[in-house]
Coordinates of C-alpha atoms in Angstrom, one line a residue:
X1 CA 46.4 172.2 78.5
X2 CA 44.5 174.7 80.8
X3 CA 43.1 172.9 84.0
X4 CA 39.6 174.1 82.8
X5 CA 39.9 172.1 79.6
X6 CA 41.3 168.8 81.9
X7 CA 38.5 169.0 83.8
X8 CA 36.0 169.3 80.9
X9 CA 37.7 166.5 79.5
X10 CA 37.1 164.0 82.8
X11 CA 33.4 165.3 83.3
X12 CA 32.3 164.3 79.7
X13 CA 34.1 161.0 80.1
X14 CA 32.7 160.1 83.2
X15 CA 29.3 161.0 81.8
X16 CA 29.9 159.2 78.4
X17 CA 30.7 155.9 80.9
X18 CA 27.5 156.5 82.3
X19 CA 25.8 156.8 78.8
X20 CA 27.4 153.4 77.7
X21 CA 26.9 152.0 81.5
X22 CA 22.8 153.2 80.7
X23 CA 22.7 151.1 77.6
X24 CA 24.1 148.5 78.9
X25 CA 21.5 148.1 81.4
X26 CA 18.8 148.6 78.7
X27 CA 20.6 145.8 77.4
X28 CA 20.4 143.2 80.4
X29 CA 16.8 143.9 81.0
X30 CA 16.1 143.3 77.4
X31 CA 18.2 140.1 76.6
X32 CA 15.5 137.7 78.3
X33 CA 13.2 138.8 75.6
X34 CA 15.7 139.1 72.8
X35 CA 15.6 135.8 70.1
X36 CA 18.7 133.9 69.5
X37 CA 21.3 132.7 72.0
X38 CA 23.7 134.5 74.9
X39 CA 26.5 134.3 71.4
X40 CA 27.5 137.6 69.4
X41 CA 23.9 138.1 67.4
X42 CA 22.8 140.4 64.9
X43 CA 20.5 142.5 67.2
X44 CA 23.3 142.9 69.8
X45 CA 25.4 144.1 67.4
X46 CA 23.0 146.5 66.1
X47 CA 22.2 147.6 70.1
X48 CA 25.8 148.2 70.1
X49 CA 26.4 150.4 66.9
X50 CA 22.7 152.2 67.7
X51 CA 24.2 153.0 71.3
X52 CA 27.1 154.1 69.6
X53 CA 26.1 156.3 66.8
X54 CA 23.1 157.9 69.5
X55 CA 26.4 158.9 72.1
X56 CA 28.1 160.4 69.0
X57 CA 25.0 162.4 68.1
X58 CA 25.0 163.3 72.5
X59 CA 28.2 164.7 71.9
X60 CA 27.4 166.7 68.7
X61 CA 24.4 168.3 70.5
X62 CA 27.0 169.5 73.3
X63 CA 25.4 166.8 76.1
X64 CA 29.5 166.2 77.2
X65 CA 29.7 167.9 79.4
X66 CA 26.1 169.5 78.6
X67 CA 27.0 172.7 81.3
X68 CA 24.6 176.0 81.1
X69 CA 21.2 174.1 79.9
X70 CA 18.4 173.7 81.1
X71 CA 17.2 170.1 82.4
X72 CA 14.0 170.2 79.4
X73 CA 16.9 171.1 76.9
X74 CA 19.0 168.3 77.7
X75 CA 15.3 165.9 77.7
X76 CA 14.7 167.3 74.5
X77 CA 18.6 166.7 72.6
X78 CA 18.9 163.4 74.1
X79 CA 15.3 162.5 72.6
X80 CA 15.6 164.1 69.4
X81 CA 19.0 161.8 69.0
X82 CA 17.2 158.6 70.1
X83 CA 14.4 159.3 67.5
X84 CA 17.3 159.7 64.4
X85 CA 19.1 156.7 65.5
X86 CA 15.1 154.9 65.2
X87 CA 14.3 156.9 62.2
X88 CA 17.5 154.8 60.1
X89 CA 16.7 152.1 61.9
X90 CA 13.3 151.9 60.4
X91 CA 14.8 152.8 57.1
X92 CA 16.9 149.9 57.6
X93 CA 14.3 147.5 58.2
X94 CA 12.2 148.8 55.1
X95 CA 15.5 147.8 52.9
X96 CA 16.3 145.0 54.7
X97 CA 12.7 142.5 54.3
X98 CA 12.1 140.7 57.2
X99 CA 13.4 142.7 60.1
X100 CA 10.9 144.2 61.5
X101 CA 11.6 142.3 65.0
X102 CA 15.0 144.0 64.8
X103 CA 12.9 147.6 64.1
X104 CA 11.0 146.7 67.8
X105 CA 14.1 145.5 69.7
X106 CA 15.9 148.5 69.0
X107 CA 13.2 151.1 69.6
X108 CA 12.4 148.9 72.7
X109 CA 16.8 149.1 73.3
X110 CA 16.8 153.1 73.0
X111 CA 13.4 153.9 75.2
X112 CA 14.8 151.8 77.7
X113 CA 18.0 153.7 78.0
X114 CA 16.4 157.1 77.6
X115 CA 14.5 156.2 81.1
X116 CA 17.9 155.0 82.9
X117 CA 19.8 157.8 81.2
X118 CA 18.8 161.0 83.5
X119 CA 18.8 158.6 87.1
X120 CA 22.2 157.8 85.7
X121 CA 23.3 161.5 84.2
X122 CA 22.5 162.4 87.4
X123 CA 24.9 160.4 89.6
X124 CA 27.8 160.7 87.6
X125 CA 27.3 164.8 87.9
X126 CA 27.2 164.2 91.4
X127 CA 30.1 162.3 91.5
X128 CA 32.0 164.8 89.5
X129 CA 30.5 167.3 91.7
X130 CA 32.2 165.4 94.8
X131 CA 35.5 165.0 92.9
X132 CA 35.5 169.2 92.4
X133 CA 35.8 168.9 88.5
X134 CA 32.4 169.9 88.1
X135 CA 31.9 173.2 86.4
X136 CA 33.7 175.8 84.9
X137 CA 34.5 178.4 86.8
X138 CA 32.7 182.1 86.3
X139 CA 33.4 185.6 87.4
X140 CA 30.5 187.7 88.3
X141 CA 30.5 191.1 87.0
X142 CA 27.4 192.7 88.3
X143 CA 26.3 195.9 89.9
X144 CA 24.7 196.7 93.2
X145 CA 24.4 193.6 95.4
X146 CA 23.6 190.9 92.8
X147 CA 26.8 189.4 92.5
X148 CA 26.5 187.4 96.1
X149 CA 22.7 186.7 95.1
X150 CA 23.9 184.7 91.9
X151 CA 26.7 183.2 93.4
X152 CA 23.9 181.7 95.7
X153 CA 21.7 181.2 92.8
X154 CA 24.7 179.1 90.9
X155 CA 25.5 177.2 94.3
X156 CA 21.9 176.3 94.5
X157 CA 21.5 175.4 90.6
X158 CA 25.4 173.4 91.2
X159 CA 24.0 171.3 87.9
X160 CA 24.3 174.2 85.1
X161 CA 28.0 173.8 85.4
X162 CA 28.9 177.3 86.6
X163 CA 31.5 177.7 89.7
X164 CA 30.6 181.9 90.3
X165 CA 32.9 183.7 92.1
X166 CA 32.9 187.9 92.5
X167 CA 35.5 189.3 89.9
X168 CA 38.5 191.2 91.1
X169 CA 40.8 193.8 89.1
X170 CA 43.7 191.5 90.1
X171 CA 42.2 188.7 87.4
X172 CA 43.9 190.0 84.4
X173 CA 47.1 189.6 86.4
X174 CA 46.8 185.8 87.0
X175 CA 48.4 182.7 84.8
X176 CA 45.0 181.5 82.6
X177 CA 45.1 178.2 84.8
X178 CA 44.4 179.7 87.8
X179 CA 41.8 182.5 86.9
X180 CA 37.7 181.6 86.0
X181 CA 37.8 181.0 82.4
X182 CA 34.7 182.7 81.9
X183 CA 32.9 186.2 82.6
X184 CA 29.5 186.7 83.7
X185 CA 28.2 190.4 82.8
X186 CA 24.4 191.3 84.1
X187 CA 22.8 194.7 82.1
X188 CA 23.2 196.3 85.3
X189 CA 26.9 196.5 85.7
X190 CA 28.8 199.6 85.7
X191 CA 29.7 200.5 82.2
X192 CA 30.2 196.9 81.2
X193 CA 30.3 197.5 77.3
X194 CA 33.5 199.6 77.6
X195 CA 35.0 196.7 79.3
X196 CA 34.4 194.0 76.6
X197 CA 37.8 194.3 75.3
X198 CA 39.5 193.9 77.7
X199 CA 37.0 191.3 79.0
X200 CA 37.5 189.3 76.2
X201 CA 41.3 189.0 76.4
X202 CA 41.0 187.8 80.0
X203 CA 38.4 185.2 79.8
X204 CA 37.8 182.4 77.7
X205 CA 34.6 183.3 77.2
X206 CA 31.9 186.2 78.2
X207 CA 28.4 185.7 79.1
X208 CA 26.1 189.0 78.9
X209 CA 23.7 187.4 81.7
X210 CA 19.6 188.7 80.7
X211 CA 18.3 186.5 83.3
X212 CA 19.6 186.6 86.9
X213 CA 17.4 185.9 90.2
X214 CA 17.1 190.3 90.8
X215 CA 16.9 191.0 86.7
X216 CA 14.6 189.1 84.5
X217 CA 14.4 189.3 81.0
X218 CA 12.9 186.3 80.7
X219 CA 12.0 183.9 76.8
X220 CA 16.1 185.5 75.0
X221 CA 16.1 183.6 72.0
X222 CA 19.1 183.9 69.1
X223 CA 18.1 185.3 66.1
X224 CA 19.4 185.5 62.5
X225 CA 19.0 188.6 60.8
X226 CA 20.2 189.1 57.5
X227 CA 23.0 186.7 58.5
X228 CA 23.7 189.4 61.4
X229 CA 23.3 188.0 65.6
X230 CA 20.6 188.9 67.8
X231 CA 18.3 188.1 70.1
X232 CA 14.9 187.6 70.2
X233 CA 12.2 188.0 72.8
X234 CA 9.8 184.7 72.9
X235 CA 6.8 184.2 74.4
X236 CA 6.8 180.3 74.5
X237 CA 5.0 178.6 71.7
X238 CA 1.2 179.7 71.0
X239 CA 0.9 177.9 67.9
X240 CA -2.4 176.0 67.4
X241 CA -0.9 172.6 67.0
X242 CA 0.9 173.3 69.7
X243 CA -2.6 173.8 72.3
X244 CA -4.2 170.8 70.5
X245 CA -1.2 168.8 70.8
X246 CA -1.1 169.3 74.6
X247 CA -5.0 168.6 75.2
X248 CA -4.2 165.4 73.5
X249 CA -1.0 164.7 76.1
X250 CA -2.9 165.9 79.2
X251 CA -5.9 163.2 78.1
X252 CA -3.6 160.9 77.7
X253 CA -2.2 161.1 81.1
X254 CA -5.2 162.4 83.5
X255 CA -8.1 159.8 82.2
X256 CA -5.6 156.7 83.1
X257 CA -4.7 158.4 86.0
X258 CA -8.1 159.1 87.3
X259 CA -8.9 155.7 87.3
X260 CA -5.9 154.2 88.7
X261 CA -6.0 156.4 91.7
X262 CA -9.8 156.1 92.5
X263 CA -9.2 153.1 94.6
X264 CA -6.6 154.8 96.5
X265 CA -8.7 158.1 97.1
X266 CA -11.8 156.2 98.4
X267 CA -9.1 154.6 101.1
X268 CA -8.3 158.3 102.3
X269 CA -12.0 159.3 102.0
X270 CA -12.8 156.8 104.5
X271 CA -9.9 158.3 106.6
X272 CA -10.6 162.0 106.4
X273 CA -14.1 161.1 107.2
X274 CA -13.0 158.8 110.5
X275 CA -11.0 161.7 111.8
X276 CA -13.1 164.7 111.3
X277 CA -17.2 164.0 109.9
X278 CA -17.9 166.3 106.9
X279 CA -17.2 166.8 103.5
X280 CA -14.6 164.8 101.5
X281 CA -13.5 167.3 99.1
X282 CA -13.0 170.6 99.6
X283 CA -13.8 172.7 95.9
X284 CA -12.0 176.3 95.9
X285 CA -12.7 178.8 93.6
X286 CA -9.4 180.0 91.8
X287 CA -8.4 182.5 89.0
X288 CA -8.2 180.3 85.4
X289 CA -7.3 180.9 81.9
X290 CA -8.4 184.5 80.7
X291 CA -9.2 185.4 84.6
X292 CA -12.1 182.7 84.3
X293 CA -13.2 181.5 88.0
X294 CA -12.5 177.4 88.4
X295 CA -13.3 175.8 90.8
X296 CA -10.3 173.3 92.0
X297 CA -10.9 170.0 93.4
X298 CA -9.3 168.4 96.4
X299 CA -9.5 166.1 99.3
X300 CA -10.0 167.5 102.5
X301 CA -7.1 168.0 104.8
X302 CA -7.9 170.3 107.1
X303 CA -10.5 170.8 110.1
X304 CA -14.1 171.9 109.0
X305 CA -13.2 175.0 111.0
X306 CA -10.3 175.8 109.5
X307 CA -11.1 179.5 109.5
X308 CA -11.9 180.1 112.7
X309 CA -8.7 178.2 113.7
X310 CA -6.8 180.5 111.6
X311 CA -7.8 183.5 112.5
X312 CA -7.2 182.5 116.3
X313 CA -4.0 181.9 115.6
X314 CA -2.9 185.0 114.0
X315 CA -4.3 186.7 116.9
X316 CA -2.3 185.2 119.5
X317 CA 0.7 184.1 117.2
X318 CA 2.2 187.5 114.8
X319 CA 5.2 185.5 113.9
X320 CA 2.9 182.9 112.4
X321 CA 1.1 185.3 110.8
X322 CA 4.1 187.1 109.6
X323 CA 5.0 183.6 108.3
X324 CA 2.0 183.6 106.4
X325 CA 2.1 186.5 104.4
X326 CA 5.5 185.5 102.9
X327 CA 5.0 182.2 101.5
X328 CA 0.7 181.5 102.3
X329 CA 1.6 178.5 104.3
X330 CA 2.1 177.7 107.8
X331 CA 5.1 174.9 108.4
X332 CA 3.0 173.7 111.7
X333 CA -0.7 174.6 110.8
X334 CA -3.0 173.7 113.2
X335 CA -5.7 173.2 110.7
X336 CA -4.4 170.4 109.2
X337 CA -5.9 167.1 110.6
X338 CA -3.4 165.1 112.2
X339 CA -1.8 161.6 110.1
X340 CA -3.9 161.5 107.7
X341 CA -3.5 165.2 106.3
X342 CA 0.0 165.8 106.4
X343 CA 0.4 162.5 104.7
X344 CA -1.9 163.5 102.1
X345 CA -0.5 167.4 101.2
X346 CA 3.6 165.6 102.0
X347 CA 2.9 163.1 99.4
X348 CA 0.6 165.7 97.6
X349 CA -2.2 162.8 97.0
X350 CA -4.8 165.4 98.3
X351 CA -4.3 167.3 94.6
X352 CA -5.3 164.3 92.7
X353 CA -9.2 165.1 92.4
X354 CA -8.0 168.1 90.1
X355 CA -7.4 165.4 87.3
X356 CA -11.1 165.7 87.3
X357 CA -10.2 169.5 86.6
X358 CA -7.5 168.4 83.4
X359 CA -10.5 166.0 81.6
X360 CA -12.7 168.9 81.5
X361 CA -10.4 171.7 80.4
X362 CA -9.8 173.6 82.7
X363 CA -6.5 173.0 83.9
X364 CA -3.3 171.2 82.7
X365 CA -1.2 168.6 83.3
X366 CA 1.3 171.6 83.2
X367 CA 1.1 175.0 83.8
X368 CA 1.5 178.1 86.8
X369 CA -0.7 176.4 89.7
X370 CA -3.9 178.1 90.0
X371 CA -4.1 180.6 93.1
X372 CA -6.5 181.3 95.7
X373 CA -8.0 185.2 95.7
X374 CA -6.0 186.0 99.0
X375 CA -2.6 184.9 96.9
X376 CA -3.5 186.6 94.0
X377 CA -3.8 190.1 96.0
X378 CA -0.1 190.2 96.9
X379 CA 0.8 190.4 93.4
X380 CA 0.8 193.1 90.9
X381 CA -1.8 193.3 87.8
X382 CA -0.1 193.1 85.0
X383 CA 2.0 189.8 86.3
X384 CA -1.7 188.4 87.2
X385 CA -2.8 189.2 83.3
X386 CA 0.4 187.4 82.4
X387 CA -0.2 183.7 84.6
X388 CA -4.4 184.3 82.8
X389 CA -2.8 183.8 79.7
X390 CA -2.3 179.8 80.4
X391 CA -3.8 177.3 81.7
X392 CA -3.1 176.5 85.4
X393 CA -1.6 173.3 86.0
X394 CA -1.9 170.4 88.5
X395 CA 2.0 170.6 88.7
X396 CA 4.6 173.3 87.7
X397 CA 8.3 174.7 87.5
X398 CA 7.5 176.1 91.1
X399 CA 6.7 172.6 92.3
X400 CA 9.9 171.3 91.3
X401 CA 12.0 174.4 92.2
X402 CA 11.5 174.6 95.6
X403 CA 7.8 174.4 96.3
X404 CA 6.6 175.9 99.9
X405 CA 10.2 176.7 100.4
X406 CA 10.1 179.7 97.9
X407 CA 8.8 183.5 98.7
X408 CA 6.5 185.1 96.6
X409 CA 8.8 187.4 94.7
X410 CA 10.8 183.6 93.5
X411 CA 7.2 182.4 92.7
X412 CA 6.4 185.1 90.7
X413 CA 10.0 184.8 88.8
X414 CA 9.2 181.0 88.4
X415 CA 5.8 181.8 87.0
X416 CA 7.5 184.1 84.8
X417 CA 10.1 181.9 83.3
X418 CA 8.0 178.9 82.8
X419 CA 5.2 181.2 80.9
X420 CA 7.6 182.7 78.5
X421 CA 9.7 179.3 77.8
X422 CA 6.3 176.8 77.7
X423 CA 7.2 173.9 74.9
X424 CA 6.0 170.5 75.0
X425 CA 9.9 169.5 76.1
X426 CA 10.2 172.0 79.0
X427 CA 5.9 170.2 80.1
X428 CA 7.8 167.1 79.9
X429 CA 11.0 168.0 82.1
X430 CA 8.7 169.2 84.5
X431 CA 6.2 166.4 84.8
X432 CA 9.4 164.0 85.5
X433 CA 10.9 166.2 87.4
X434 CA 7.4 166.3 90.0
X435 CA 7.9 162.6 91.2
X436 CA 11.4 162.6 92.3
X437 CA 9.9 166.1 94.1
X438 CA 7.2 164.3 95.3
X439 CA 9.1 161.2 96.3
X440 CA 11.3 163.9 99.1
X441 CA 8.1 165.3 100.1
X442 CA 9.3 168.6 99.9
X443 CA 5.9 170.7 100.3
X444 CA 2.6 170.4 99.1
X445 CA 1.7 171.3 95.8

């Protein structure tokens, strides 16, 4: 057996340990509430053949060892498994009179583990990671200079499961245990259609790459014509169900969350206030949906003479200001008022007001965050059309990719990917993906 295959096999063992290991924690949290005694009952033999039958469907929807997808692709198979496994459960309880507390503990037993699954997915990849099984290994076939940029980019994104490496001539030459069992081929490579022959007798398997971090060909879909392959360019989903069906989500999420916050924002009113008299909030006017003006809500964090301080800065500071014009932030800004608003842009609790912002309708839960004019000028037209075709969001995939660590040109890619790929799972992934993002403080929103 190929070493590839040995370590495929360990990974999605590992990671179907940490599947049963989820469940069984689901089940421990549950059994206080469950009827009957500690004894081999009914409902803990259903948990057991619903966690069973929902890991089988996991590995039918290629979760083990779940390499090259996305994190809202791996929300949405593990969630679309959960709701089949509760779907016969539900059928079972119809045939079966009388069991409808059966129904709730196992819809109760699969939300559970659905909420302990990704913390859980999560270490065992990293574990794997540390034990150097993770990934298959890839050889990059690119032109120009790409090929070190996406063996960065694969480094940096370790959790698709791709080990790249720069291809070599030598390759062909090597025993198929110790060469990458797979070939990555970007449309810029020299000639690489010619080569797909012989390509294809060297590798396991060859990718033709249309997204890579210098060439973006962003929303590739299959498609099935006549029963012949191809591909597809999406544009995300733009149905009208779709639209209403995300008002409805962000209203579910922003009214709740504007009153459970309130307390907390009054707190660091009081604060901001203490430190530096004026106003609370700071309202900014921002390109919206269709290139409507909004104006964003949030609490003040910076001196009332923010300006000024800025622009004396930049005259006795170029570095700073060369700092500036790559990512529109300052890592030591002196406008910022000191404790109270790098705690609030850290934690990002100063972005909160704009749930004011989601109620009325003009901005999302998720979605490209809306920019400020001087932002907006450093990019190019037709990419500003393309972010005025959705609503901007109080979080996004920039957020959660990097946040003030990213240039503009990585923004704008970001933007790009999230706007062509929008579905309700890929909102989802992001919004979950935002706390643990939050919770490092890794930049402001």
């Amino acid at each position: 057996m190929p070493r590839w295959m040995s370590a495929r096999i360990a990974t999605s063992t590992f990671l179907i340990v940490g599947d049963v290991a989820s469940y069984f924690a689901a089940y421990s949290f549950l059994r206080p509430l469950l009827p009957g005694s500690t004894g081999d009952t009914l409902v803990e033999r259903t948990f057991a053949l619903a966690a069973l039958a929902t890991i089988i469907l996991y590995a039918s929807a290629s979760l083990y060892p779940g390499y090259r997808l996305h994190g809202h692709e791996h929300l949405r198979r593990r969630i679309m498994a959960s709701i089949k496994i509760a779907a016969l459960t539900a059928i079972g309880a119809v045939v079966l009179p009388g069991e409808s507390q059966l129904l709730l503990a196992i819809f109760g037993f699969l939300c559970v583990a659905l909420i302990v699954q990704p913390a859980m997915h999560w270490t065992v990849r990293g574990m794997c990671r540390r034990l150097g099984i993770w990934g298959d290994r890839a050889a990059i076939i690119a032109g120009g200079n790409h090929t070190q940029a996406l063996i960065a980019h694969f480094a940096d994104n370790w959790q698709y499961g791709i080990r790249a490496e720069a291809f070599s001539s030598d390759m062909a030459e090597i025993s198929p245990d110790r060469r990458p069992s797979i070939a990555l081929i970007t449309g810029d490579a020299d000639s690489p259609v010619a080569e797909l022959a012989t390509m294809r007798r060297t590798f396991a398997e060859v990718i033709l790459l249309s997204d890579t971090p210098r060439l973006k060909v962003t929303g590739v879909r299959p498609a099935d014509i006549g029963g012949e392959i191809g591909v597809r360019l999406a544009a995300g989903e733009r149905l009208a169900n779709f639209s209403l069906l995300r008002r409805a989500v962000d209203l579910a999420i922003a009214v709740p969350a504007i009153l459970m916050v309130t307390p907390f924002m009054l707190v660091a009113a009081a604060a901001i206030y203490a430190i530096d008299p004026g106003p609370i909030f700071f309202r900014q006017a921002r390109e919206g949906l269709s290139g409507k003006t909004l104006y964003v809500l949030k609490l003040r964090t910076m001196y009332t003479d923010a300006e000024q301080r800025l622009e004396a800065l930049f005259r006795d500071n170029p570095a700073m200001q060369a700092e500036w014009a790559t990512h529109f932030k300052l890592k030591r800004d002196p406008r910022i008022l000191p404790v109270i608003g790098n705690a609030l842009r850290s934690t990002s609790f100063d972005e909160l007001p704009q749930l004011i912002n989601i109620i009325m309708g003009e901005m999302a839960i998720v979605g490209p965050r809306p920019f400020p004019e001087y932002h907006l000028r450093a990019m190019d037209s037709e990419f500003r059309d393309k972010r005025c075709s959705v609503t901007p969001g109080l979080t996004g995939l920039w957020q959660i990719s990097g946040r003030s660590n990213t240039d503009l040109e990585l923004q704008q890619q970001l933007d790009e990917f999230y706007i062509d790929n929008k579905s309700l799972w890929f909102d989802w992934h992001i919004l979950l993906s935002t706390i643990p993002a939050v919770l490092k403080r890794s930049g402001a929103c």
